[in-house]
Coordinates of C-alpha atoms in Angstrom, one line a residue:
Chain A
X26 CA 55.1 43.4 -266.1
X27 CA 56.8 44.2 -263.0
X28 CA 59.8 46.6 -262.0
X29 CA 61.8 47.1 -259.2
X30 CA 63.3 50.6 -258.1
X31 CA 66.3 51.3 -255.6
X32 CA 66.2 55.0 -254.7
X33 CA 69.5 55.5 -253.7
X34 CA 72.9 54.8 -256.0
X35 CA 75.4 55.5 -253.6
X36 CA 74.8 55.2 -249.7
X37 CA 78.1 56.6 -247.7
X38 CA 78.1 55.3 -244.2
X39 CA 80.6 55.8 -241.5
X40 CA 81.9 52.2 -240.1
X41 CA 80.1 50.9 -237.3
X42 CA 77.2 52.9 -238.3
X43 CA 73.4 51.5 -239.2
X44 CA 72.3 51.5 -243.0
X45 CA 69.5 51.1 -244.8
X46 CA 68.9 50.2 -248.5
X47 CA 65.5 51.0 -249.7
X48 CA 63.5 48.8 -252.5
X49 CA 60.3 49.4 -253.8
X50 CA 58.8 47.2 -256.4
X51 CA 56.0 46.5 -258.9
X52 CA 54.4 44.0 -260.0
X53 CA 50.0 43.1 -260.7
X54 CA 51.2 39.4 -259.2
X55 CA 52.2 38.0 -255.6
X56 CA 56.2 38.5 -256.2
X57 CA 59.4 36.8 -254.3
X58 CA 61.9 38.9 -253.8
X59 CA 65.9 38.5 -253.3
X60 CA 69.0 40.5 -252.3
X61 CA 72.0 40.5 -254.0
X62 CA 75.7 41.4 -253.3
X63 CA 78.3 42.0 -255.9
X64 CA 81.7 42.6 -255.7
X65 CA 84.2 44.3 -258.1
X66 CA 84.6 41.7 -261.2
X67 CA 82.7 39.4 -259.8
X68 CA 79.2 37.9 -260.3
X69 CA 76.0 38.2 -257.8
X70 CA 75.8 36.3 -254.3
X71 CA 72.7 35.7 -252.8
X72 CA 72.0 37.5 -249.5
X73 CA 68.8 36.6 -247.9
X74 CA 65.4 36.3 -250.0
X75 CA 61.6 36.4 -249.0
X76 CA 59.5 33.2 -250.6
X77 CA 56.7 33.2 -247.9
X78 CA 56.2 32.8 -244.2
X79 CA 57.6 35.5 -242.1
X80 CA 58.1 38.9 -243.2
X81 CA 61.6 39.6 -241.7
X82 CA 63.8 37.9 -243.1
X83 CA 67.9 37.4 -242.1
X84 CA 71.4 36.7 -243.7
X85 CA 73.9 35.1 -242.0
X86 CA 76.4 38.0 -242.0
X87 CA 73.8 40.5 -240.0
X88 CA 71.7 41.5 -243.0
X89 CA 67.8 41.6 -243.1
X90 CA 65.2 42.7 -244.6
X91 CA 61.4 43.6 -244.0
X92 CA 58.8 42.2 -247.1
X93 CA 55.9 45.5 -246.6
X94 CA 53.2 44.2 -249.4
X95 CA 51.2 47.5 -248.5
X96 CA 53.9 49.6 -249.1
X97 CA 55.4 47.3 -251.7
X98 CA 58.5 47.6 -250.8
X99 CA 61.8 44.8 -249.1
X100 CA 64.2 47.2 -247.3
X101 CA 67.8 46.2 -247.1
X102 CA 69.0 46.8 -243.4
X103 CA 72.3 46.5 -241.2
X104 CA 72.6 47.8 -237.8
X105 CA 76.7 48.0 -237.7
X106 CA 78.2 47.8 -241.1
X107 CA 81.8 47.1 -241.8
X108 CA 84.5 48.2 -244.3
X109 CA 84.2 44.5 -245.7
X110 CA 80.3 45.5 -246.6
X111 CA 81.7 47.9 -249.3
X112 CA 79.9 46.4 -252.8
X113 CA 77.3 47.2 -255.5
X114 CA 73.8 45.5 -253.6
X115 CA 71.1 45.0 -256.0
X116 CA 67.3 44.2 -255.5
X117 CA 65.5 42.0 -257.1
X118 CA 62.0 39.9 -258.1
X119 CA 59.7 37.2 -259.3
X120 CA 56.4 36.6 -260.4
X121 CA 55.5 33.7 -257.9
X122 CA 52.9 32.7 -261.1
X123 CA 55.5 31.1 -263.1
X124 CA 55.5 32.3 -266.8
X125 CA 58.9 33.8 -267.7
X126 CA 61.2 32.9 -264.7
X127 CA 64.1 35.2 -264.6
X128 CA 64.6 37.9 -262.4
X129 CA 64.4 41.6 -262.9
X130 CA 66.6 43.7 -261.2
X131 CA 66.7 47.4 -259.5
X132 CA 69.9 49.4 -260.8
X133 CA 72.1 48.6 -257.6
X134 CA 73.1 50.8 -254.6
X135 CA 76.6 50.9 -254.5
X136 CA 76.9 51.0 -250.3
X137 CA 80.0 52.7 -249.4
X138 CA 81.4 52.2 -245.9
X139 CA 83.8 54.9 -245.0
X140 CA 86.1 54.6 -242.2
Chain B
X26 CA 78.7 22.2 -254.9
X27 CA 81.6 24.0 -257.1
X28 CA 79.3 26.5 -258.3
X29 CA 78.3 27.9 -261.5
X30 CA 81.3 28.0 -263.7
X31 CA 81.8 30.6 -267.0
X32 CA 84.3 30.7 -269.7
X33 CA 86.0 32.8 -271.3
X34 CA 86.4 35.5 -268.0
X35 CA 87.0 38.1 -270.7
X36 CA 86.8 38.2 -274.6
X37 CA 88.0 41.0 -276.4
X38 CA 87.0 40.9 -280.5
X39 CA 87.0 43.4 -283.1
X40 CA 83.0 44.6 -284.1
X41 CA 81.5 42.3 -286.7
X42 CA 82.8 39.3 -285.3
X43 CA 81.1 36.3 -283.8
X44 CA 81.6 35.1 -280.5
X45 CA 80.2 32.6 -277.8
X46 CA 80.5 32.2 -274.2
X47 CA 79.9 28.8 -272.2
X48 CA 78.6 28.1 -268.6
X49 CA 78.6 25.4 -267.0
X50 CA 75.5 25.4 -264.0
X51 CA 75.7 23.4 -260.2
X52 CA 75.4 19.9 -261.1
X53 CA 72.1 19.4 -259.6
X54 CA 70.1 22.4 -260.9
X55 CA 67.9 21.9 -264.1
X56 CA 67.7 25.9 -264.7
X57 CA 70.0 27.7 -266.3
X58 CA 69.5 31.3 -267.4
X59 CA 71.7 34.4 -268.7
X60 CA 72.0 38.1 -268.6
X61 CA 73.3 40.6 -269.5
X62 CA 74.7 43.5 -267.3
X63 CA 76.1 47.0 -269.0
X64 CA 78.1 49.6 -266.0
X65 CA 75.8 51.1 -263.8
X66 CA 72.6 48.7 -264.5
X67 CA 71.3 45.9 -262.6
X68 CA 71.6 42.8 -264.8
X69 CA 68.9 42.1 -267.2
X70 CA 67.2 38.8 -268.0
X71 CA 68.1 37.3 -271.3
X72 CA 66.5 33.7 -271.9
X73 CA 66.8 30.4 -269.3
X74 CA 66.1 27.0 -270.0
X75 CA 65.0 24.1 -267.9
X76 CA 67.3 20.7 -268.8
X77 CA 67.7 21.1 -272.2
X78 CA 63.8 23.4 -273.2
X79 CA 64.3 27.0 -273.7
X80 CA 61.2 28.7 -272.2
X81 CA 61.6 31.5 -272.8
X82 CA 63.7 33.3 -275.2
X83 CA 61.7 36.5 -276.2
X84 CA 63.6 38.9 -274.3
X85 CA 66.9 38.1 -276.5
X86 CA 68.2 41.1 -277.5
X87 CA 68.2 40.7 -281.0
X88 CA 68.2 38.0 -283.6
X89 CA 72.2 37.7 -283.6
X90 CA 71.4 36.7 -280.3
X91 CA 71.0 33.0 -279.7
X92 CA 71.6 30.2 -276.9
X93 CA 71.5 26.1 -276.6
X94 CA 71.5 23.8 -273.7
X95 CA 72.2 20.6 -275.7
X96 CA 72.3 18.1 -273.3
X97 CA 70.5 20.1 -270.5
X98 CA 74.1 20.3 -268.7
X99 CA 76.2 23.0 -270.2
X100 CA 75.1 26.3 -272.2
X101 CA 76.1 28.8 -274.8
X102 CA 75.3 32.0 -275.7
X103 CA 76.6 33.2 -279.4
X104 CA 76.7 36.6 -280.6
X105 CA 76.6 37.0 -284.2
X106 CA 78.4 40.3 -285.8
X107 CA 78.9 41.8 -282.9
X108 CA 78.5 45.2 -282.2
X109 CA 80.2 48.3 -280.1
X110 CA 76.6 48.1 -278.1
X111 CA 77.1 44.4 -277.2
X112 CA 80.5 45.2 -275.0
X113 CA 79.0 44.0 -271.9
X114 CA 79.2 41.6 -268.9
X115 CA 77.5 38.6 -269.5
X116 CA 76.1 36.4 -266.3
X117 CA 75.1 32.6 -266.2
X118 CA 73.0 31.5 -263.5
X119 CA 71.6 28.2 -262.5
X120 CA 68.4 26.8 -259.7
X121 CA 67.1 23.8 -258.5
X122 CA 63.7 24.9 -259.9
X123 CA 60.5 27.4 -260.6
X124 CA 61.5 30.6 -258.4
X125 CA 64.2 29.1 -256.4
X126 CA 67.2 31.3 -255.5
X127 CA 69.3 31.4 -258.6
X128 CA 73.3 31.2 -258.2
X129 CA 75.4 33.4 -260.5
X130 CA 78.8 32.4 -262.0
X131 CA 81.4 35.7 -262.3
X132 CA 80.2 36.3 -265.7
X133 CA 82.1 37.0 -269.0
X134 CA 82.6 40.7 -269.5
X135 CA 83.3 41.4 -273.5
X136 CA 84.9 44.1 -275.0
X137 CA 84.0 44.9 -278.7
X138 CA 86.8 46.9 -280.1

C-alpha cells in the first residue's frame, strides 16, 4: 500500500514571493510521482512529474520539484508566484511495479497568493 | 488532442435513483480510469481499464457501483440507488499506457437530493 501526505492545507503567500509545497509519501515499491493543479470546477492538469533520470524536475510555468528518495519526499517549489498561481495543488503516486495502476492522491494544498 | 471529455457536467437526482455518467478519453490513449473526489479530499482511485479489460475494479465503492468500456473507446460509470453519501465529483482520466501521466477531464460533480 502506499500513501501520500501534504502537510500543509492552505499556504498564504504574498505575490512575488517564493513558496514551497511539501509532499512526503509512502510506499514498500520504487514509486513515480506527479503534480497536479486544479482550478475551481475544473478537473486536474498535470504539472511536472518524476518517472526517472534526474531528480529536479521542471514545469513550464516556473514550477519544480526535487524527488528526495531518502527523505521520501517530492517538494513542490516556485521562486516568484503570481496571483494567477491561486488553485487547490495536489500530490500524487504510483507504484512503478505495475499491479493496480491508478494514482493515489495527498488531500491538496490550496496555495493562496495574496496581493 | 481535444482532451478527455465528460458528460453530464452536473447531475442532480433525488436519493434512490440510478444514474450514469460517460467519458470519453484522448483518442490515442488505451487507459481510462475514474474517481471519485468529495470537498476537501484529493481524488480517489475508483477502477480503470485498458481498451476494453477492466483490471482492476476492487476499489469500487460498493456493489451499486459499476463501469464498462464496451468498445475500449468510451466509458460509463452507473450508480445504482443512489445515496446522500454518493453526492460527489466524479473524474475520468485517460494514458497512453502503464504509469504514464494520466489526463483528467473536468469531472461530473452529482448532487443527490
Amino acid at each position: 500500500a502506499q500513501s501520500v501526505t501534504q502537510l500543509d492545507s492552505q499556504v498564504p503567500v504574498f505575490e512575488e514571493a517564493p513558496v514551497e509545497l511539501r509532499c512526503n509519501y509512502s510506499s514498500s515499491v520504487s514509486v513515480y510521482l506527479f503534480w497536479y493543479v486544479q482550478y475551481p470546477n475544473q478537473g486536474l492538469q498535470l504539472l511536472l512529474k518524476y518517472l526517472s533520470g534526474s531528480t529536479l524536475v521542471e514545469s513550464i510555468n516556473g514550477f519544480e520539484a526535487e524527488f528526495n528518495k531518502s527523505q521520501t519526499s517530492f517538494h513542490l517549489r516556485k521562486p516568484s508566484v503570481h496571483i494567477s498561481d491561486t488553485a487547490e495543488y495536489f500530490c500524487a503516486v504510483s507504484s512503478s511495479g505495475g499491479g493496480a495502476d491508478g494514482l493515489t492522491f495527498g488531500k491538496g494544498t490550496h496555495l493562496i497568493i495574496q496581493p | 488532442d481535444t482532451g478527455v471529455s465528460q458528460n453530464p457536467r452536473h447531475k442532480i437526482t433525488k436519493r434512490g435513483q440510478n444514474v450514469t455518467f460517460r467519458c470519453d478519453p484522448i483518442s490515442e490513449h488505451n487507459r481510462l480510469y475514474w474517481y471519485r473526489q468529495t470537498l476537501g479530499q484529493g481524488p480517489e482511485f475508483l477502477t480503470y481499464f485498458q481498451n476494453e479489460a477492466q483490471l482492476e475494479k476492487s476499489r469500487l465503492l460498493s456493489d451499486r457501483f459499476s463501469a464498462e468500456r464496451p468498445k475500449g473507446s468510451f466509458s460509463t460509470l452507473e450508480i445504482q440507488r443512489t445515496e446522500q453519501g454518493d453526492s460527489a465529483m466524479y473524474l475520468c482520466a485517460s494514458s497512453l499506457g502503464m504509469n504514464q501521466p494520466q489526463h483528467f477531464g473536468d469531472g461530473t460533480r452529482l448532487s443527490i437530493l
